Coordinates of C-alpha atoms in Angstrom, one line a residue:
Chain A
X29 CA -13.8 27.4 41.6
X30 CA -15.7 24.0 42.1
X31 CA -16.5 23.2 38.4
X32 CA -14.9 24.5 35.8
X33 CA -18.4 25.3 34.1
X34 CA -19.7 27.4 36.9
X35 CA -16.7 29.4 37.2
X36 CA -17.2 31.3 34.3
X37 CA -17.2 35.2 34.6
X38 CA -13.3 35.1 35.0
X39 CA -13.3 38.3 37.4
X40 CA -15.5 38.0 40.3
X41 CA -16.6 41.6 40.7
X42 CA -19.5 43.1 39.2
X43 CA -18.9 45.6 36.6
X44 CA -18.6 49.4 37.9
X45 CA -19.6 52.6 36.2
X46 CA -16.9 54.6 34.1
X47 CA -14.6 51.9 33.7
X48 CA -12.0 53.8 31.6
X49 CA -12.1 56.8 33.9
X50 CA -11.7 54.3 36.9
X51 CA -8.9 52.2 35.3
X52 CA -7.1 55.5 34.2
X53 CA -6.9 56.9 37.7
X54 CA -5.7 53.6 39.0
X55 CA -3.0 53.4 36.6
X56 CA -2.4 57.3 37.4
X57 CA -1.7 56.4 40.8
X58 CA 0.8 53.9 39.9
X59 CA 2.7 56.1 37.9
X60 CA 2.7 58.8 40.8
X61 CA 3.8 56.0 43.1
X62 CA 6.6 55.2 41.0
X63 CA 7.4 58.9 40.5
X64 CA 7.6 59.3 44.3
X65 CA 10.0 56.1 44.4
X66 CA 12.2 57.6 41.9
X67 CA 11.6 61.4 41.9
X68 CA 14.5 62.2 39.6
X69 CA 12.4 63.8 36.6
X70 CA 10.2 65.7 39.1
X71 CA 13.3 67.3 40.4
X72 CA 14.5 68.1 37.0
X73 CA 11.5 69.6 35.9
X74 CA 11.7 72.2 38.8
X75 CA 15.5 72.7 39.0
X76 CA 15.8 73.9 35.4
X77 CA 13.4 76.8 35.5
X78 CA 14.4 77.5 39.3
X79 CA 17.9 77.7 37.8
X80 CA 16.9 80.0 35.2
X81 CA 15.2 82.2 37.4
X82 CA 17.9 82.6 39.8
X83 CA 20.5 83.1 36.9
X84 CA 18.6 85.5 35.0
X85 CA 17.4 87.8 37.8
X86 CA 21.0 88.0 39.4
X87 CA 23.1 88.1 36.5
X88 CA 20.8 90.2 34.2
X89 CA 18.2 91.6 36.3
X90 CA 20.1 94.8 37.3
X91 CA 21.0 95.7 33.4
X92 CA 17.8 94.7 32.1
X93 CA 15.2 96.3 34.4
X94 CA 17.5 98.4 36.3
X95 CA 16.8 96.4 39.5
X96 CA 16.6 92.6 40.3
X97 CA 13.4 93.0 42.2
X98 CA 11.7 94.7 39.3
X99 CA 13.1 91.9 36.5
X100 CA 12.1 89.0 38.9
X101 CA 8.5 90.9 38.7
X102 CA 8.9 90.6 34.9
X103 CA 10.5 86.9 34.7
X104 CA 8.4 85.1 37.2
X105 CA 5.4 84.6 35.1
X106 CA 7.3 83.4 32.2
X107 CA 9.6 80.8 34.3
X108 CA 6.2 79.6 35.7
X109 CA 5.2 78.7 32.3
X110 CA 8.4 77.4 31.5
X111 CA 8.1 75.0 34.6
X112 CA 4.9 73.7 33.4
X113 CA 6.3 73.4 29.6
X114 CA 9.4 71.5 30.6
X115 CA 7.4 69.2 32.8
X116 CA 5.0 68.3 30.1
X117 CA 7.9 67.8 27.8
X118 CA 10.0 65.6 29.9
X119 CA 7.4 63.5 31.6
X120 CA 4.7 61.4 29.7
X121 CA 6.5 61.2 26.1
X122 CA 9.3 59.5 27.6
X123 CA 8.1 57.5 30.2
X124 CA 5.6 56.1 28.1
X125 CA 8.2 55.1 25.4
X126 CA 10.2 53.5 27.8
X127 CA 7.3 51.8 29.7
X128 CA 5.7 50.3 26.5
X129 CA 8.6 48.3 25.8
X130 CA 8.6 46.6 29.2
X131 CA 6.4 43.3 29.7
X132 CA 4.0 45.0 32.2
X133 CA 2.3 46.9 29.5
X134 CA 1.6 43.5 27.6
X135 CA -0.1 42.7 30.8
X136 CA -2.4 45.7 30.7
X137 CA -3.4 45.0 27.2
X138 CA -4.4 41.6 28.2
X139 CA -6.6 42.6 30.9
X140 CA -10.5 43.9 30.4
X141 CA -9.5 47.5 30.4
X142 CA -9.8 50.3 27.7
X143 CA -6.7 50.1 25.4
X144 CA -5.9 53.8 26.3
X145 CA -6.3 53.6 29.9
X146 CA -2.4 53.2 30.5
X147 CA -1.9 56.4 28.4
X148 CA -4.7 58.4 30.0
X149 CA -3.4 57.1 33.5
X150 CA 0.2 58.4 32.8
X151 CA -1.0 61.8 31.3
X152 CA -3.5 62.2 34.4
X153 CA -0.6 61.6 36.5
X154 CA 1.5 64.3 35.2
X155 CA -1.0 67.0 36.0
X156 CA -0.2 66.3 39.4
X157 CA 3.4 66.8 38.6
X158 CA 2.4 70.2 37.1
X159 CA 0.8 71.0 40.2
X160 CA 3.7 70.2 42.4
X161 CA 6.3 72.2 40.1
X162 CA 4.1 75.2 40.0
X163 CA 3.6 75.1 43.5
X164 CA 7.4 74.7 44.2
X165 CA 8.2 77.6 42.0
X166 CA 5.7 79.9 43.5
X167 CA 7.7 79.0 46.8
X168 CA 11.0 79.8 45.2
X169 CA 9.6 83.0 43.6
X170 CA 8.3 84.1 46.9
X171 CA 11.6 83.6 48.8
X172 CA 13.3 85.7 46.0
X173 CA 11.0 88.4 46.4
X174 CA 8.2 87.9 43.6
X175 CA 4.7 89.2 44.8
X176 CA 1.6 88.8 43.1
X177 CA 0.5 92.4 42.1
X178 CA -3.3 91.4 41.1
X179 CA -5.4 89.1 43.4
X180 CA -5.5 85.3 44.3
X181 CA -8.0 84.5 42.0
X182 CA -6.0 85.6 39.1
X183 CA -2.9 83.9 40.2
X184 CA -4.9 80.8 40.4
X185 CA -6.1 81.2 36.8
X186 CA -2.4 82.1 35.7
X187 CA -1.5 78.4 37.2
X188 CA -4.3 77.0 35.8
X189 CA -3.3 78.5 32.2
X190 CA 0.3 77.3 32.7
X191 CA -0.8 74.0 33.8
X192 CA -3.2 73.5 30.9
X193 CA -1.0 74.7 28.5
X194 CA 2.1 72.1 29.6
X195 CA -0.8 69.2 29.7
X196 CA -1.4 70.5 25.8
X197 CA 2.1 70.3 25.1
X198 CA 2.9 67.1 26.8
X199 CA 0.3 65.3 24.2
X200 CA 2.6 66.5 21.4
X201 CA 5.5 64.7 23.4
X202 CA 3.4 61.6 24.2
X203 CA 2.3 61.2 20.6
X204 CA 5.9 61.1 19.5
X205 CA 6.7 58.9 22.6
X206 CA 4.1 56.3 21.3
X207 CA 4.9 56.6 17.7
X208 CA 8.6 56.4 17.9
X209 CA 10.5 53.3 19.0
X210 CA 13.7 54.6 20.0
X211 CA 13.7 56.5 23.3
X212 CA 17.1 58.2 22.4
X213 CA 15.1 59.7 19.4
X214 CA 12.2 60.9 21.6
X215 CA 15.1 62.4 23.9
X216 CA 16.6 64.0 21.3
X217 CA 13.6 65.6 19.9
X218 CA 12.8 66.8 23.4
X219 CA 16.0 68.5 23.9
X220 CA 16.2 70.0 20.5
X221 CA 12.8 71.4 20.9
X222 CA 13.0 72.6 24.3
X223 CA 15.2 75.6 23.7
X224 CA 13.4 77.5 21.0
X225 CA 10.0 76.6 22.3
X226 CA 10.3 77.9 25.7
X227 CA 13.4 80.2 25.5
X228 CA 12.3 81.9 22.0
X229 CA 9.5 83.7 23.7
X230 CA 8.8 86.6 25.6
X231 CA 10.1 85.2 29.1
X232 CA 13.4 87.1 29.4
X233 CA 12.7 90.3 27.5
X234 CA 9.8 91.9 25.9
X235 CA 9.5 90.3 22.3
X236 CA 9.9 93.9 20.7
X237 CA 13.3 94.0 22.1
X238 CA 14.2 91.1 20.3
X239 CA 16.2 90.8 16.8
X240 CA 14.0 90.6 14.1
X241 CA 14.2 86.9 13.3
X242 CA 13.6 85.9 16.9
X243 CA 10.9 88.1 17.3
X244 CA 9.0 86.6 14.5
X245 CA 9.4 83.3 16.1
X246 CA 8.4 84.4 19.4
X247 CA 5.3 86.0 18.0
X248 CA 4.0 83.0 16.4
X249 CA 5.1 80.8 19.3
X250 CA 2.0 79.9 21.4
X251 CA 4.5 79.7 24.4
X252 CA 4.7 83.6 24.4
X253 CA 0.9 83.9 24.2
X254 CA 0.9 81.8 27.7
X255 CA 3.7 83.6 28.9
X256 CA 1.9 87.1 28.1
X257 CA -1.2 85.7 29.6
X258 CA 0.5 84.6 32.8
X259 CA 1.9 87.9 33.4
X260 CA -1.1 89.8 32.7
X261 CA -2.8 87.7 35.4
X262 CA -0.1 88.0 37.8
X263 CA 1.2 91.2 37.7
X264 CA -1.5 93.1 35.9
X265 CA 0.2 94.0 32.7
X266 CA -2.2 94.2 29.8
X267 CA -3.3 90.9 28.8
X268 CA -4.5 91.8 24.9
X269 CA -5.8 88.6 23.6
X270 CA -3.2 86.4 25.2
X271 CA -5.5 84.9 27.1
X272 CA -7.7 83.7 24.2
X273 CA -4.6 82.6 22.2
X274 CA -3.3 80.2 24.9
X275 CA -6.6 78.7 25.3
X276 CA -7.3 78.3 21.9
X277 CA -3.8 76.9 21.2
X278 CA -4.2 74.5 24.1
X279 CA -7.5 73.3 23.0
X280 CA -5.8 72.7 19.7
X281 CA -2.9 70.7 20.7
X282 CA -5.3 68.5 22.8
X283 CA -7.8 68.2 20.2
X284 CA -5.2 67.0 17.5
X285 CA -2.5 65.1 19.5
X286 CA -4.6 63.2 22.0
X287 CA -6.5 61.5 19.3
X288 CA -3.6 60.7 17.4
X289 CA -1.5 59.7 20.6
X290 CA -4.5 57.3 21.2
X291 CA -4.4 55.9 17.8
X292 CA -0.6 55.3 17.8
X293 CA -0.8 53.5 21.2
X294 CA -3.7 51.2 20.3
X295 CA -1.7 50.2 16.9
X296 CA -0.6 46.5 17.3
X297 CA 3.1 46.4 18.0
Chain B
X71 CA -20.7 25.5 21.9
X72 CA -18.2 25.6 24.9
X73 CA -16.7 22.3 23.6
X74 CA -13.3 23.7 23.6
X75 CA -12.0 26.3 26.2
X76 CA -10.0 27.5 23.3
X77 CA -9.5 26.8 19.8
X78 CA -7.5 28.4 16.9
X79 CA -8.3 27.2 13.3
X80 CA -5.8 28.2 10.2
X81 CA -4.0 30.8 12.3
X82 CA -1.7 32.9 9.9
X83 CA 0.5 35.7 11.1
X84 CA 3.3 37.5 9.1
X85 CA 5.7 40.0 10.2
X86 CA 6.7 41.6 7.0
X87 CA 8.3 38.9 4.8
X88 CA 8.6 36.2 7.6
X89 CA 5.7 34.1 8.2
X90 CA 5.3 33.4 11.9
X91 CA 2.4 31.1 11.8
X92 CA 1.4 29.5 8.3
X93 CA -2.0 27.8 9.3
X94 CA -2.2 26.5 12.9
X95 CA -4.7 24.6 14.6
X96 CA -4.8 24.4 18.3
X97 CA -7.7 23.4 20.8
X98 CA -8.2 22.5 24.5
X99 CA -11.0 20.9 26.5
X100 CA -12.1 22.8 29.5
X101 CA -9.9 21.7 32.5
X102 CA -7.0 20.2 30.2
X103 CA -3.6 21.1 29.6
X104 CA -2.3 21.6 26.2
X105 CA 1.3 21.7 25.6
X106 CA 2.7 23.5 22.9
X107 CA 6.0 22.1 21.8
X108 CA 8.7 23.7 19.5
X109 CA 12.1 25.5 19.3
X110 CA 12.9 29.1 19.6
X111 CA 11.0 30.6 16.6
X112 CA 8.9 28.1 15.7
X113 CA 5.6 30.4 16.1
X114 CA 4.5 29.3 19.8
X115 CA 4.7 32.9 21.2
X116 CA 2.9 34.5 18.3
X117 CA 0.1 31.7 18.5
X118 CA 0.0 32.6 22.5
X119 CA -0.4 36.2 21.5
X120 CA -3.0 35.9 19.3
X121 CA -5.2 33.6 21.7
X122 CA -4.6 36.3 24.5
X123 CA -5.7 39.3 22.0
X124 CA -2.2 40.8 21.9
X125 CA -2.1 40.4 18.4
X126 CA -4.3 40.1 15.3
X127 CA -4.0 37.0 13.1
X128 CA -3.6 37.9 9.5
X129 CA -5.7 34.7 8.7
X130 CA -8.0 32.1 10.4
X131 CA -9.8 32.2 13.6
X132 CA -9.3 31.8 17.2
X133 CA -11.6 31.9 20.1
X134 CA -11.6 31.6 24.1
X135 CA -14.6 30.4 25.8
X136 CA -16.7 30.7 22.6
X137 CA -15.7 34.1 22.4
X138 CA -13.7 35.5 19.0
X139 CA -10.3 37.0 20.0
X140 CA -10.7 39.6 17.3
X141 CA -14.3 40.5 17.5
X142 CA -14.9 39.8 21.1
X143 CA -11.5 40.6 22.8
X144 CA -13.1 42.4 25.7
X145 CA -14.8 39.4 26.5
X146 CA -12.1 37.1 25.8
X147 CA -9.9 39.4 28.5
X148 CA -12.5 38.8 31.1
X149 CA -11.4 34.9 30.8
X150 CA -7.7 34.8 30.4
X151 CA -4.6 35.2 32.4
X152 CA -1.2 35.5 30.7
X153 CA 2.5 35.0 31.6
X154 CA 4.8 35.8 29.0
X155 CA 8.5 34.7 28.4
X156 CA 9.2 38.3 29.3
X157 CA 8.4 39.5 33.1
X158 CA 5.4 41.2 33.0
X159 CA 5.3 42.8 36.4
X160 CA 6.3 46.2 37.4
X161 CA 10.1 46.4 38.6
X162 CA 9.7 49.5 40.5
X163 CA 6.6 48.6 42.6
X164 CA 6.5 45.9 45.1
X165 CA 5.0 42.5 44.7
X166 CA 2.0 43.4 46.5
X167 CA 1.2 46.7 44.7
X168 CA 1.6 44.9 41.4
X169 CA -0.9 42.5 42.4
X170 CA -3.2 45.0 44.1
X171 CA -3.1 47.2 40.9
X172 CA -4.2 44.1 38.8
X173 CA -7.0 43.4 41.1
X174 CA -8.2 47.1 40.8
X175 CA -7.9 47.2 37.1
X176 CA -10.1 43.9 37.2
X177 CA -12.7 46.2 39.0
X178 CA -12.2 44.7 42.6
X179 CA -12.7 47.0 45.1
X180 CA -9.4 48.0 47.0
X181 CA -10.2 46.1 50.0
X182 CA -11.0 43.1 47.8
X183 CA -7.8 43.5 45.5
X184 CA -5.6 43.6 48.8
X185 CA -7.3 40.4 50.2
X186 CA -7.0 38.6 46.6
X187 CA -3.2 40.0 46.6
X188 CA -2.3 38.4 50.2
X189 CA -4.1 35.1 49.2
X190 CA -2.0 34.8 46.3
X191 CA 1.1 36.2 47.9
X192 CA 0.8 33.4 50.6
X193 CA 0.0 30.7 48.0
X194 CA 3.2 31.7 45.9
X195 CA 5.4 32.0 49.0
X196 CA 6.0 35.8 48.5
X197 CA 4.6 37.0 51.7
X198 CA 8.0 37.9 53.0
X199 CA 9.1 39.9 50.2
X200 CA 5.6 41.1 49.4
X201 CA 6.5 45.0 50.4
X202 CA 10.0 44.9 48.6
X203 CA 10.4 46.4 45.0
X204 CA 10.2 43.5 42.3
X205 CA 13.6 44.6 41.3
X206 CA 15.2 43.0 44.2
X207 CA 13.4 39.7 43.6
X208 CA 15.4 36.4 42.2
X209 CA 14.4 34.9 39.0
X210 CA 12.2 32.3 40.8
X211 CA 10.5 34.9 42.6
X212 CA 9.7 36.9 39.6
X213 CA 8.4 33.7 37.9
X214 CA 6.1 33.2 40.9
X215 CA 4.6 36.8 41.0
X216 CA 4.0 36.8 37.5
X217 CA 2.1 33.4 37.6
X218 CA 0.2 35.1 40.8
X219 CA -0.2 38.3 38.6
X220 CA -2.0 36.3 35.8
X221 CA -4.1 34.7 38.5
X222 CA -5.8 37.4 40.2
X223 CA -9.0 37.6 38.1
X224 CA -9.3 33.7 38.7
X225 CA -9.2 33.2 35.0
X226 CA -10.9 30.0 33.2
X227 CA -8.0 29.9 30.8
X228 CA -4.4 30.6 31.6
X229 CA -1.5 30.8 29.0
X230 CA 2.0 30.2 30.0
X231 CA 4.8 31.0 27.7
X232 CA 7.9 29.0 28.3
X233 CA 7.3 29.4 32.0
X234 CA 10.2 27.4 33.3
X235 CA 12.8 29.1 31.1
X236 CA 15.6 30.3 33.5
X237 CA 14.4 28.2 36.7
X238 CA 16.8 25.8 38.2
X239 CA 15.2 22.3 38.2
X240 CA 13.7 22.4 41.9
X241 CA 12.0 25.5 41.2
X242 CA 10.7 24.0 37.8
X243 CA 9.3 21.4 39.8
X244 CA 7.6 23.8 41.9
X245 CA 6.0 25.6 39.0
X246 CA 5.2 22.2 37.7
X247 CA 3.0 21.6 41.0
X248 CA 1.4 25.1 40.9
X249 CA 0.3 24.1 37.3
X250 CA -1.1 20.9 38.4
X251 CA -3.0 22.6 41.1
X252 CA -4.5 25.1 38.6
X253 CA -5.8 22.1 36.6
X254 CA -7.2 20.6 39.8
X255 CA -9.4 23.6 40.3
X256 CA -10.8 23.3 36.7
X257 CA -8.4 26.1 34.8
X258 CA -7.7 25.3 31.4
X259 CA -3.8 25.7 30.6
X260 CA -1.9 26.4 27.3
X261 CA 1.7 25.9 28.0
X262 CA 4.6 26.3 25.4
X263 CA 7.8 24.9 26.0
X264 CA 11.0 23.6 24.4
X265 CA 11.0 20.3 26.7
X266 CA 9.3 17.3 26.0
X267 CA 10.0 16.1 29.4
X268 CA 8.1 19.3 30.6
X269 CA 4.9 18.8 28.4
X270 CA 5.0 15.0 29.2
X271 CA 4.7 16.2 32.9
X272 CA 2.2 18.4 32.2
X273 CA 0.1 18.2 29.2
X274 CA -2.9 16.3 28.6
X275 CA -2.2 16.8 24.9
X276 CA 0.6 18.0 23.0
X277 CA 1.0 20.0 19.7
X278 CA 4.5 20.1 18.2
X279 CA 5.1 23.3 16.3
X280 CA 7.8 24.1 13.8
X281 CA 8.2 26.8 11.2
X282 CA 4.7 27.8 12.0
X283 CA 3.2 24.7 11.6
X284 CA 1.7 21.9 13.7
X285 CA 3.6 18.8 12.5
X286 CA 2.1 16.4 15.1
X287 CA -0.3 16.2 17.7
X288 CA -1.3 13.6 20.0
X289 CA -1.5 12.7 23.7
X290 CA 2.0 12.3 25.3
X291 CA 1.6 8.7 24.9
X292 CA 1.0 8.6 21.3
X293 CA 3.6 11.2 20.7
X294 CA 6.1 9.1 22.4
X295 CA 5.2 6.1 20.5
X296 CA 5.8 8.0 17.2
X297 CA 9.3 9.5 18.6
X298 CA 10.3 6.5 20.1
X299 CA 9.7 7.2 24.1
X300 CA 12.4 6.7 26.1
X301 CA 15.9 6.3 25.7
X302 CA 18.7 4.6 27.8
X303 CA 22.3 6.4 27.8
X304 CA 25.2 5.2 29.3
X305 CA 28.8 5.5 29.2
X306 CA 31.0 2.5 30.6
X307 CA 33.8 3.3 33.2
X308 CA 36.3 1.5 31.0
X309 CA 36.2 2.7 27.2
X310 CA 37.3 -0.8 26.4
X311 CA 34.0 -2.5 27.9
X312 CA 32.0 -0.2 25.4
X313 CA 31.5 -3.0 22.8
X314 CA 30.3 -5.3 25.5
X315 CA 28.0 -2.8 26.8
X316 CA 26.4 -2.2 23.3
X317 CA 26.0 -5.8 22.7
X318 CA 23.9 -5.6 26.1
X319 CA 21.9 -3.3 25.0
X320 CA 21.2 -4.5 21.7
X321 CA 20.0 -7.4 23.0
X322 CA 17.5 -5.6 25.1
X323 CA 16.2 -3.3 22.8
X324 CA 16.4 -5.2 19.7
X325 CA 18.6 -2.4 18.2
X326 CA 21.8 -1.5 18.1
X327 CA 22.8 1.7 20.0
X328 CA 24.2 4.9 18.6
X329 CA 27.4 6.1 19.8
X330 CA 28.4 9.8 20.3
X331 CA 31.9 9.9 21.8
X332 CA 31.9 7.5 24.9
X333 CA 27.9 7.5 25.2
X334 CA 25.9 4.8 24.0
X335 CA 22.3 5.6 23.7
X336 CA 19.1 3.3 22.6
X337 CA 15.3 3.8 22.6
X338 CA 13.4 1.5 24.7
X339 CA 9.9 0.5 24.8
X340 CA 9.5 0.4 28.4
X341 CA 11.0 0.9 32.1
X342 CA 11.6 -2.7 32.5
X343 CA 14.2 -2.5 29.5
X344 CA 16.5 -0.3 31.6
X345 CA 16.3 -2.8 34.5
X346 CA 17.4 -5.6 32.2
X347 CA 20.1 -3.8 30.6
X348 CA 21.3 -3.0 34.1
X349 CA 21.2 -6.6 35.0
X350 CA 22.8 -7.6 31.8
X351 CA 25.5 -5.2 32.5
X352 CA 25.8 -6.4 36.4
X353 CA 26.2 -10.1 34.9
X354 CA 29.1 -9.2 32.9
X355 CA 30.8 -6.9 35.4
X356 CA 30.8 -3.9 33.2
X357 CA 30.8 -1.0 35.3
X358 CA 29.3 2.5 34.1
X359 CA 29.9 6.0 35.1
X360 CA 26.8 7.1 33.7
X361 CA 23.0 5.5 33.1
X362 CA 19.9 7.2 32.4
X363 CA 16.5 6.6 31.2
X364 CA 15.1 9.6 29.7
X365 CA 12.9 11.0 27.1
X366 CA 14.1 12.3 23.9
X367 CA 15.3 16.1 23.5
X368 CA 13.6 18.3 21.1
X369 CA 15.9 17.6 18.4
X370 CA 15.4 13.9 18.6
X371 CA 11.5 14.4 18.5
X372 CA 12.0 16.7 15.5
X373 CA 14.1 14.0 13.7
X374 CA 11.5 11.2 14.4
X375 CA 8.9 13.4 13.4
X376 CA 10.5 15.1 10.0
X377 CA 13.0 12.1 9.3
X378 CA 15.4 14.9 8.5
X379 CA 18.7 15.4 9.9
X380 CA 19.6 11.6 10.5
X381 CA 23.4 12.1 10.5
X382 CA 23.4 15.3 12.8
X383 CA 20.5 14.2 15.1
X384 CA 21.9 12.0 17.6
X385 CA 20.4 10.5 20.6
X386 CA 20.4 13.1 23.2
X387 CA 23.0 14.1 25.6
X388 CA 22.9 11.7 28.7
X389 CA 21.3 14.5 31.1
X390 CA 23.8 15.8 33.6
X391 CA 27.2 15.0 32.0
X392 CA 27.8 18.5 31.0
X393 CA 28.5 17.0 27.4
X394 CA 26.4 17.9 24.6
X395 CA 27.0 15.7 21.7
X396 CA 23.9 17.1 19.9
X397 CA 24.4 19.1 16.7
X398 CA 24.5 22.3 18.6
X399 CA 21.9 24.2 16.6
X400 CA 18.8 23.2 18.4
X401 CA 18.2 24.5 21.7
X402 CA 19.9 22.2 24.5
X403 CA 18.1 19.5 26.2
X404 CA 16.5 20.2 29.6
X405 CA 19.0 20.9 32.4
X406 CA 19.0 17.9 35.0
X407 CA 17.7 14.6 34.9
X408 CA 14.1 13.8 33.8
X409 CA 12.3 13.8 37.1
X410 CA 10.4 10.8 36.5
X411 CA 12.6 8.5 35.4
X412 CA 16.1 9.5 35.7
X413 CA 18.7 8.5 38.2
X414 CA 18.3 4.8 37.7
X415 CA 21.9 4.4 38.1
X416 CA 23.8 1.5 38.6
X417 CA 27.3 0.5 39.0
X418 CA 27.2 -3.3 38.3

């Protein structure tokens, strides 16, 4: 700092490898630190599916499956996917939409980091949130009497599928969150789509027991495939092509909406 | 090549039908302070955002440290620090966490980032509040943190967009001291302001900007020569003596003072004119409730430069009176007396 001509490089540190990933991880940690200070949305994301589980099992369990225990075995995998899905829909899109309007994003954009690092950081942080959600749901399910009917590896695979699908779904919301200015619009879309997307599925009852119109929707709803896949992996019901369909859907959602989100995020505002 | 720390030529920026910048040229030598003076909506912030790579110009070019702000934005970002009008720190995190985060994003290792954060917290007198969430900070502390945050990477060029907005006079002087420290270290500063007084106190060069154009530029001395430099404003205790006071002012200044309600104002060439007037008032036994020597307010600067609005552009409010005899549409004059010259009060 002695002479102006010497103090050139701006930052003093040498550049280190993989800057985008490293910066994204730094920003993911920021996002998690904030979420720990203000755990409201995390709690929401866990409580909603947990409440559904308790309600459905104890209210309808007896009549649907003959016993609450038997119904829990059917319901739990769907609730798990619902938890990951809700977490995906509630977190990144809305958080980014609100965050982006604050001055701190202008500072990020004036720093020598990848333009999409704040976006990636937020989405990466969400992965941790899904993991927490899934673990808590497993704990609640266990307390209520759910037991994995297959093996631990399959249970891990089911969790991974649920998290992967939640992650894929979150990119749709991230895109909307980045695209739309108005946070209430983002919130409205989230709540309007949660119901058909997560409940119009095989979660509460097998698809072929649903009325025709709902069956048609549930049949094409990718969430149904994920729930079927999770059920197969956790309880040993036949998987069919549900695992493949889940993977294809997840990959397709990410492939379409991640680049769109990055594009929308990097636009000049 | 690096004759300029930053340079903008013919910057044009439109937002829909509004033209925010209509061809702006700005430049600063390394280690100097450029003051960009203008009212709200003049285009100051837009110019800063383009230089800081946050916005793209629709026309013209700009470079920082010789790097083009559009084509070499990443290089430019390694050289700059930005503090905007809006707070650019994270409310939910502590002051320290904010600074460490920026350090890490600037590729400092965690320990280095922590050390740099500690250093800056110390320098900006935030050590005590360092671990509290920023949401609990006062406006002044937040400004300090903002400034600290833009200095984490030891930038060569610092953009300060209206840094003194919302600061009380004492805090403002502290800010000025910090800006002077920066330039003493060789940092180039672009500072936008609505106050000639602030630009005069800090800047080596001033560009006056209005409706997206630079309407005047020069050193503070040159600019003051054009806009009439300082003015004396006074108000007599006894309104009846106002005429006599006006005569004294006219004799010294060589022109008749303008009158706004009870206040008389006249531009003066030098500090000594104020003393001569004070002496003249004492001789005649005219006592005054207010007597100040101050720089013109923004509206007077504009009046002098554009020559429009003669009827509405009155000499600025005698600072600190609480009355505002200006036309009311322009940003208000600085709060509190001009630190260098004011307070030369007398009660002869």
